[in-house]
mmCIF file of C-alpha atoms in Angstrom:
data_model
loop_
_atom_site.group_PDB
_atom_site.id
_atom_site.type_symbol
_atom_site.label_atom_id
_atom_site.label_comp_id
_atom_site.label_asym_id
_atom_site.label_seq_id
_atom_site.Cartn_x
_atom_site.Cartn_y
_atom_site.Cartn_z
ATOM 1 C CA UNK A 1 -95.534 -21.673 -45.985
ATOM 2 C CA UNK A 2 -92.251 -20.154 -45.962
ATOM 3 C CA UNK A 3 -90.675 -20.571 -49.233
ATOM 4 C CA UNK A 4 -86.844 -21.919 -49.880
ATOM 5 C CA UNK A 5 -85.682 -18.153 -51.183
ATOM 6 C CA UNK A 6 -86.383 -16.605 -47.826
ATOM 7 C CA UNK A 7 -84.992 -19.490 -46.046
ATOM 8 C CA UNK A 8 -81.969 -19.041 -47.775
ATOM 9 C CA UNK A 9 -82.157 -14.798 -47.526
ATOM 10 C CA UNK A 10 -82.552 -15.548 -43.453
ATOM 11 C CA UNK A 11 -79.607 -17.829 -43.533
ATOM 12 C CA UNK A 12 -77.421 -15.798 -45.108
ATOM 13 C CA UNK A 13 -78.322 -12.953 -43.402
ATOM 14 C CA UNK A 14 -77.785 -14.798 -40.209
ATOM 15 C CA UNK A 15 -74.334 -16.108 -41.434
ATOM 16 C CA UNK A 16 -73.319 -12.599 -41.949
ATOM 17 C CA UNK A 17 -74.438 -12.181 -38.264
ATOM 18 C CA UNK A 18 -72.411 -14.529 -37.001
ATOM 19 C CA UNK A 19 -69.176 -13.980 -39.458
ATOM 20 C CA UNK A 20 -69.546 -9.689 -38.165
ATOM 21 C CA UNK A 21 -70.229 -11.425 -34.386
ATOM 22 C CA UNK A 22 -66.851 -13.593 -35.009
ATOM 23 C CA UNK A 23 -64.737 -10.722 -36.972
ATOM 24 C CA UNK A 24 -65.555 -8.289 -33.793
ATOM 25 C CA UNK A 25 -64.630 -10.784 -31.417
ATOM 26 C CA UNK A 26 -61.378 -12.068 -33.330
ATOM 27 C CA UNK A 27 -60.167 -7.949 -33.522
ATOM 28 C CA UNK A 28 -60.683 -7.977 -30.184
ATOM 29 C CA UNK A 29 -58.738 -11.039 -29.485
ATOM 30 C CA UNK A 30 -56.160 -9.293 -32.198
ATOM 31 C CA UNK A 31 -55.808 -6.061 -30.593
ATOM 32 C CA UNK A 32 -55.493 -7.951 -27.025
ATOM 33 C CA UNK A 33 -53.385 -10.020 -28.647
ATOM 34 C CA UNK A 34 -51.536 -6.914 -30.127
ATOM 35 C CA UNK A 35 -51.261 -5.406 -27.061
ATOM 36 C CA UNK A 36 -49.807 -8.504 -25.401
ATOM 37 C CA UNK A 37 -46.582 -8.692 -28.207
ATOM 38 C CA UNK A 38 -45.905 -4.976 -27.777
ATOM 39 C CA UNK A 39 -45.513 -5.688 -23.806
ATOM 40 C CA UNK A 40 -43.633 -9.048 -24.580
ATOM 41 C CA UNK A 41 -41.669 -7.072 -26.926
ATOM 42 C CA UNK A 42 -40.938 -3.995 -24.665
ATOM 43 C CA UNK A 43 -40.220 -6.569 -21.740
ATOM 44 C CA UNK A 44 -37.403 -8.169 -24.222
ATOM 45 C CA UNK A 45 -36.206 -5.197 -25.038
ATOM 46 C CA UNK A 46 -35.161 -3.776 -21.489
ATOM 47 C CA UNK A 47 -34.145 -7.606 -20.908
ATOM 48 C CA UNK A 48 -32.045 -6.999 -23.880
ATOM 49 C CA UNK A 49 -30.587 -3.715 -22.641
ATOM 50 C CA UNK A 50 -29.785 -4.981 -19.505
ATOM 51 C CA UNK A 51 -27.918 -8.221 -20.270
ATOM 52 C CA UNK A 52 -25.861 -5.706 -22.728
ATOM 53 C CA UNK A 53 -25.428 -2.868 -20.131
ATOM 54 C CA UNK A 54 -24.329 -6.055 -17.292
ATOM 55 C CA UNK A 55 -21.702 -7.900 -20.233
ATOM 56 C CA UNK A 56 -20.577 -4.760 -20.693
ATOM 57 C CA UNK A 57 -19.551 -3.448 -17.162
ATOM 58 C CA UNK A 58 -18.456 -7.058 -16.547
ATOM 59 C CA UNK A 59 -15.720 -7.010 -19.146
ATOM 60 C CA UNK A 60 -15.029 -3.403 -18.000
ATOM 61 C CA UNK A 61 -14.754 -4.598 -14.397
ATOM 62 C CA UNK A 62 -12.553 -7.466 -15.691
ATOM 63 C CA UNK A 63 -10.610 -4.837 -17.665
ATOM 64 C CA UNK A 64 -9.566 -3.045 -14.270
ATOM 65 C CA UNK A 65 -9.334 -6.278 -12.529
ATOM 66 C CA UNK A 66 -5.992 -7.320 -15.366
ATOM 67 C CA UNK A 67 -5.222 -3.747 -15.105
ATOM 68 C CA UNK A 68 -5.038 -3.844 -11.255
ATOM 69 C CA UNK A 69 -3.056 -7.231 -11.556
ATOM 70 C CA UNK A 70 -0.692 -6.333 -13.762
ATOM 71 C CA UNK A 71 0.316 -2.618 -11.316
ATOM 72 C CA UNK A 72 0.488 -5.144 -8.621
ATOM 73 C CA UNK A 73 2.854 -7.563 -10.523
ATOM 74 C CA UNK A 74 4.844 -4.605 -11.746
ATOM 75 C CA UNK A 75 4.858 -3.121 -8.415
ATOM 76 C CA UNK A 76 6.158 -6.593 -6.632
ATOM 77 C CA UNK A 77 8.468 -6.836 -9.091
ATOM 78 C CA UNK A 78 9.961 -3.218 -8.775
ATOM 79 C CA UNK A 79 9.905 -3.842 -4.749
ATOM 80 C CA UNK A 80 12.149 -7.166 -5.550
ATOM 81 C CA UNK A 81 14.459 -5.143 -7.987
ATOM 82 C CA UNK A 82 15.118 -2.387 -5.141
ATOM 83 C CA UNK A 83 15.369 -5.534 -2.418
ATOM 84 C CA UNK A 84 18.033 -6.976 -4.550
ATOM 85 C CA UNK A 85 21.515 -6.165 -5.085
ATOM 86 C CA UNK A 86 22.409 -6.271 -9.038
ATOM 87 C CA UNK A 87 25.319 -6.470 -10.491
ATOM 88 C CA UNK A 88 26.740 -3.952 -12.672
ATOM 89 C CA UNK A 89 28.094 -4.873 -16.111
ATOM 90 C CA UNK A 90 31.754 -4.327 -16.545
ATOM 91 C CA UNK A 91 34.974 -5.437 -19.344
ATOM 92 C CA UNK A 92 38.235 -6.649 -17.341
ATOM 93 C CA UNK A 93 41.493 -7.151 -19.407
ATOM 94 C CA UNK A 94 45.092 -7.686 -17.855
ATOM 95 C CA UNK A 95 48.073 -6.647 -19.265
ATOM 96 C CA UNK A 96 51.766 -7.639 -17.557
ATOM 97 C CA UNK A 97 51.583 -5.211 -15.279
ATOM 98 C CA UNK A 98 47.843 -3.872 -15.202
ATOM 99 C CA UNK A 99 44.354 -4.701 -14.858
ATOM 100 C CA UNK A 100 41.777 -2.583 -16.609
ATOM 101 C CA UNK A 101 37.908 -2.215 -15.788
ATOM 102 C CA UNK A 102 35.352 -0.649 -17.506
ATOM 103 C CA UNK A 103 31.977 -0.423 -15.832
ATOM 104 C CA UNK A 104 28.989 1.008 -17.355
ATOM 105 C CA UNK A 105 27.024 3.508 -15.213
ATOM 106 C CA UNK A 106 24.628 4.771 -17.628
ATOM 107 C CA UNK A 107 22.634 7.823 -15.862
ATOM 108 C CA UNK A 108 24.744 8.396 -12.434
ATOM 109 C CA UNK A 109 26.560 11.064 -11.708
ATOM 110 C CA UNK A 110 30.578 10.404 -10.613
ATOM 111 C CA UNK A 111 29.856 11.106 -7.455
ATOM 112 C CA UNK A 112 27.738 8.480 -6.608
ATOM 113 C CA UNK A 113 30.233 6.152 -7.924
ATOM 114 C CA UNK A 114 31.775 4.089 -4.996
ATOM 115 C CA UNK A 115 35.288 2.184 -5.679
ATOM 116 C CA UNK A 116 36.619 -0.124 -2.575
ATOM 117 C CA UNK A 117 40.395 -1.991 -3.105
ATOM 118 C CA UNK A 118 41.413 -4.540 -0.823
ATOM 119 C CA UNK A 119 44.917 -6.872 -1.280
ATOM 120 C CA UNK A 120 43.636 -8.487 -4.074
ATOM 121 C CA UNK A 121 39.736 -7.288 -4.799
ATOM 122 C CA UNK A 122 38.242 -4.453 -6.122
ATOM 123 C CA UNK A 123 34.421 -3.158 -5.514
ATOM 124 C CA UNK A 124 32.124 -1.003 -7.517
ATOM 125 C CA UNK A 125 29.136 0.009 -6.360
ATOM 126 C CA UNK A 126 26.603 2.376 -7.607
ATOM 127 C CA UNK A 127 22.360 2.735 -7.389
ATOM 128 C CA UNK A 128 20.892 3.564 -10.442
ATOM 129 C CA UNK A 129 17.468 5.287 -9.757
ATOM 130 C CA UNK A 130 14.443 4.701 -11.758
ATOM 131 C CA UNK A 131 13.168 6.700 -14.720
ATOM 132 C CA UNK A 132 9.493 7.581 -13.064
ATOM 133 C CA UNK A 133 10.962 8.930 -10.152
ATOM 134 C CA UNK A 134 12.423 12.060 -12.656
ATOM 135 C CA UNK A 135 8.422 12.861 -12.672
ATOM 136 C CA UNK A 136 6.441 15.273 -10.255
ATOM 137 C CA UNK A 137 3.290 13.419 -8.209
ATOM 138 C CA UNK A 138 1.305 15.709 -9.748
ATOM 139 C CA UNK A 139 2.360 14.634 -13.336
ATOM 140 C CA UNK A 140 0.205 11.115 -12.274
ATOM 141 C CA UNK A 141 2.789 9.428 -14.293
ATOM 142 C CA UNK A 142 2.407 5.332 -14.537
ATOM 143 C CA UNK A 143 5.312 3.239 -15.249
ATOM 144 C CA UNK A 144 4.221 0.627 -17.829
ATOM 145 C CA UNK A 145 7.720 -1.084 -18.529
ATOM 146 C CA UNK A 146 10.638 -1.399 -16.435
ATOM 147 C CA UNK A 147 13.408 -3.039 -17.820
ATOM 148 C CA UNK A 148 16.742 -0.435 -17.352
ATOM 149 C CA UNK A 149 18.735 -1.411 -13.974
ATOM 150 C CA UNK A 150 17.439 0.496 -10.805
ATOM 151 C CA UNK A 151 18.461 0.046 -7.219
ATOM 152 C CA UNK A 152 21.715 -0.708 -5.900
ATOM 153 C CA UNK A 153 24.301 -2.099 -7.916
ATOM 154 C CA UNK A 154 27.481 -4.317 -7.213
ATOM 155 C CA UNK A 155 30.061 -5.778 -8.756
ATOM 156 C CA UNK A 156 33.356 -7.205 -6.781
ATOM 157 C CA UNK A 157 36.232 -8.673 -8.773
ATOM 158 C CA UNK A 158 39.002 -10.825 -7.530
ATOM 159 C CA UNK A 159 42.105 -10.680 -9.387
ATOM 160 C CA UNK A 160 44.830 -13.861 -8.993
ATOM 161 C CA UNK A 161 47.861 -11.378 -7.987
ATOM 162 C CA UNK A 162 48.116 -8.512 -5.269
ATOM 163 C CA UNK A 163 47.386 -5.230 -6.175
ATOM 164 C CA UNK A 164 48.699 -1.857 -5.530
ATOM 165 C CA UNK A 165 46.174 -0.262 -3.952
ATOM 166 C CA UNK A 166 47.752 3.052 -3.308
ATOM 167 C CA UNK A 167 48.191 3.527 -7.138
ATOM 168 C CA UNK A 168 44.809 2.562 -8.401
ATOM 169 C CA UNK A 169 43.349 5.496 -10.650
ATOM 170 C CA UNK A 170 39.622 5.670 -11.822
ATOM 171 C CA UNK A 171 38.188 8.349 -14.600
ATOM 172 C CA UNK A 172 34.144 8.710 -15.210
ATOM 173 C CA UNK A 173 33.169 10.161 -18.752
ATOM 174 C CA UNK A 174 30.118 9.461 -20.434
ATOM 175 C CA UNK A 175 28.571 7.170 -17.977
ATOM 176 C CA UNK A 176 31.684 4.733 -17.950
ATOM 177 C CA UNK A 177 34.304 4.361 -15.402
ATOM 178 C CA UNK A 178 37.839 3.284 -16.558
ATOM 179 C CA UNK A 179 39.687 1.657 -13.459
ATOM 180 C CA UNK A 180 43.842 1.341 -14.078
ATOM 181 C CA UNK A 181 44.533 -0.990 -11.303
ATOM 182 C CA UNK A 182 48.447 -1.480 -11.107
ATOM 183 C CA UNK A 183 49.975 -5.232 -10.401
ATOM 184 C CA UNK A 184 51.853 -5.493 -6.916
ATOM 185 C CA UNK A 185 55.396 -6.045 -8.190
ATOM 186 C CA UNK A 186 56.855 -8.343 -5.238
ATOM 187 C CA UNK A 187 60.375 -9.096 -5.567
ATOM 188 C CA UNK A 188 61.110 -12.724 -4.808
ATOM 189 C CA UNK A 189 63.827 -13.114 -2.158
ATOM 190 C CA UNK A 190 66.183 -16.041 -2.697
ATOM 191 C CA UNK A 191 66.886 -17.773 1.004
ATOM 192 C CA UNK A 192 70.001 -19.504 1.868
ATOM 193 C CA UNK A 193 69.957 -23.044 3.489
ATOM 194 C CA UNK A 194 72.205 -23.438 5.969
#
């Protein structure tokens, strides 16, 4: 008869069995299970990289797109400046026997100054050219405000009394022209009824 102390020595023994049997199989489902995270892992990674690497050339795309906008708005707006006829910004004062304008012409040259009298009008016309185009191609230069008066520029004045237009004199110094415009002195005639 087998007694209870070997019983108990083959049971334990065979527990061992079993607990080595289950720790072998359970590092083998670890390291499987191991091996699975570090692919998970890797797989989240690139994932990862490449929803970074796409936000990123998405909000540089976007960057260019407002960039491209904003050349096209500037550039519409330039073309509608140019299409447009501004007026220049002049002072006007009358004395008893003059008129006196001032225009400012900032950045032309007197000869491209044109002055036209009629009987009782006066024209000034200029065309003020814009800052970028005092820069080579080459130079690559980008104009980023635009707010200085380019293109052609007009400004008529109508005065209440004739003027002399064969004694109108004009000087240009620093960007201003001073117009003396003399008043048409017509003597009034007193008629006779008969």
């Amino acid at each position: 008869m087998v007694d209870s102390e070997t019983i108990d020595a083959k049971f334990t023994e065979k527990e061992e069995e079993i607990q080595d049997d289950n720790i072998d199989e359970e590092k083998e489902k670890f390291g499987d299970t191991k091996e699975k995270y570090e692919e998970t892992k890797e797989k989240g990674k690139n994932i990862a990289d490449n929803v970074i690497n796409d936000l990123y050339r998405s909000i540089d795309e976007f960057r260019d797109s407002i960039k491209n906008m904003q050349k096209n708005a500037d550039q519409k707006y330039s073309d509608y400046k140019k299409a447009t006829v501004q007026t220049l910004d002049i002072d006007l004062v009358e004395t008893k026997d003059f008129y006196y304008i001032k225009a400012a012409v900032p950045g032309v040259e007197k000869e491209d100054v044109l002055i036209e009298a009629g009987d009782n009008d006066l024209t000034i016309e200029t065309t003020f050219k814009s800052y970028i185009e005092e820069f080579e191609e080459e130079d690559e230069a980008e104009l980023i405000v635009s707010a200085i008066k380019t293109g052609k520029c007009v400004k008529t004045v109508r005065f209440e009394n004739s003027i002399d237009i064969q004694n109108i004199t004009a000087k240009f110094a620093a960007g201003i022209v001073t117009i003396t415009i003399p008043k048409l002195i017509i003597p009034k005639h007193k008629v006779n009824v008969e």
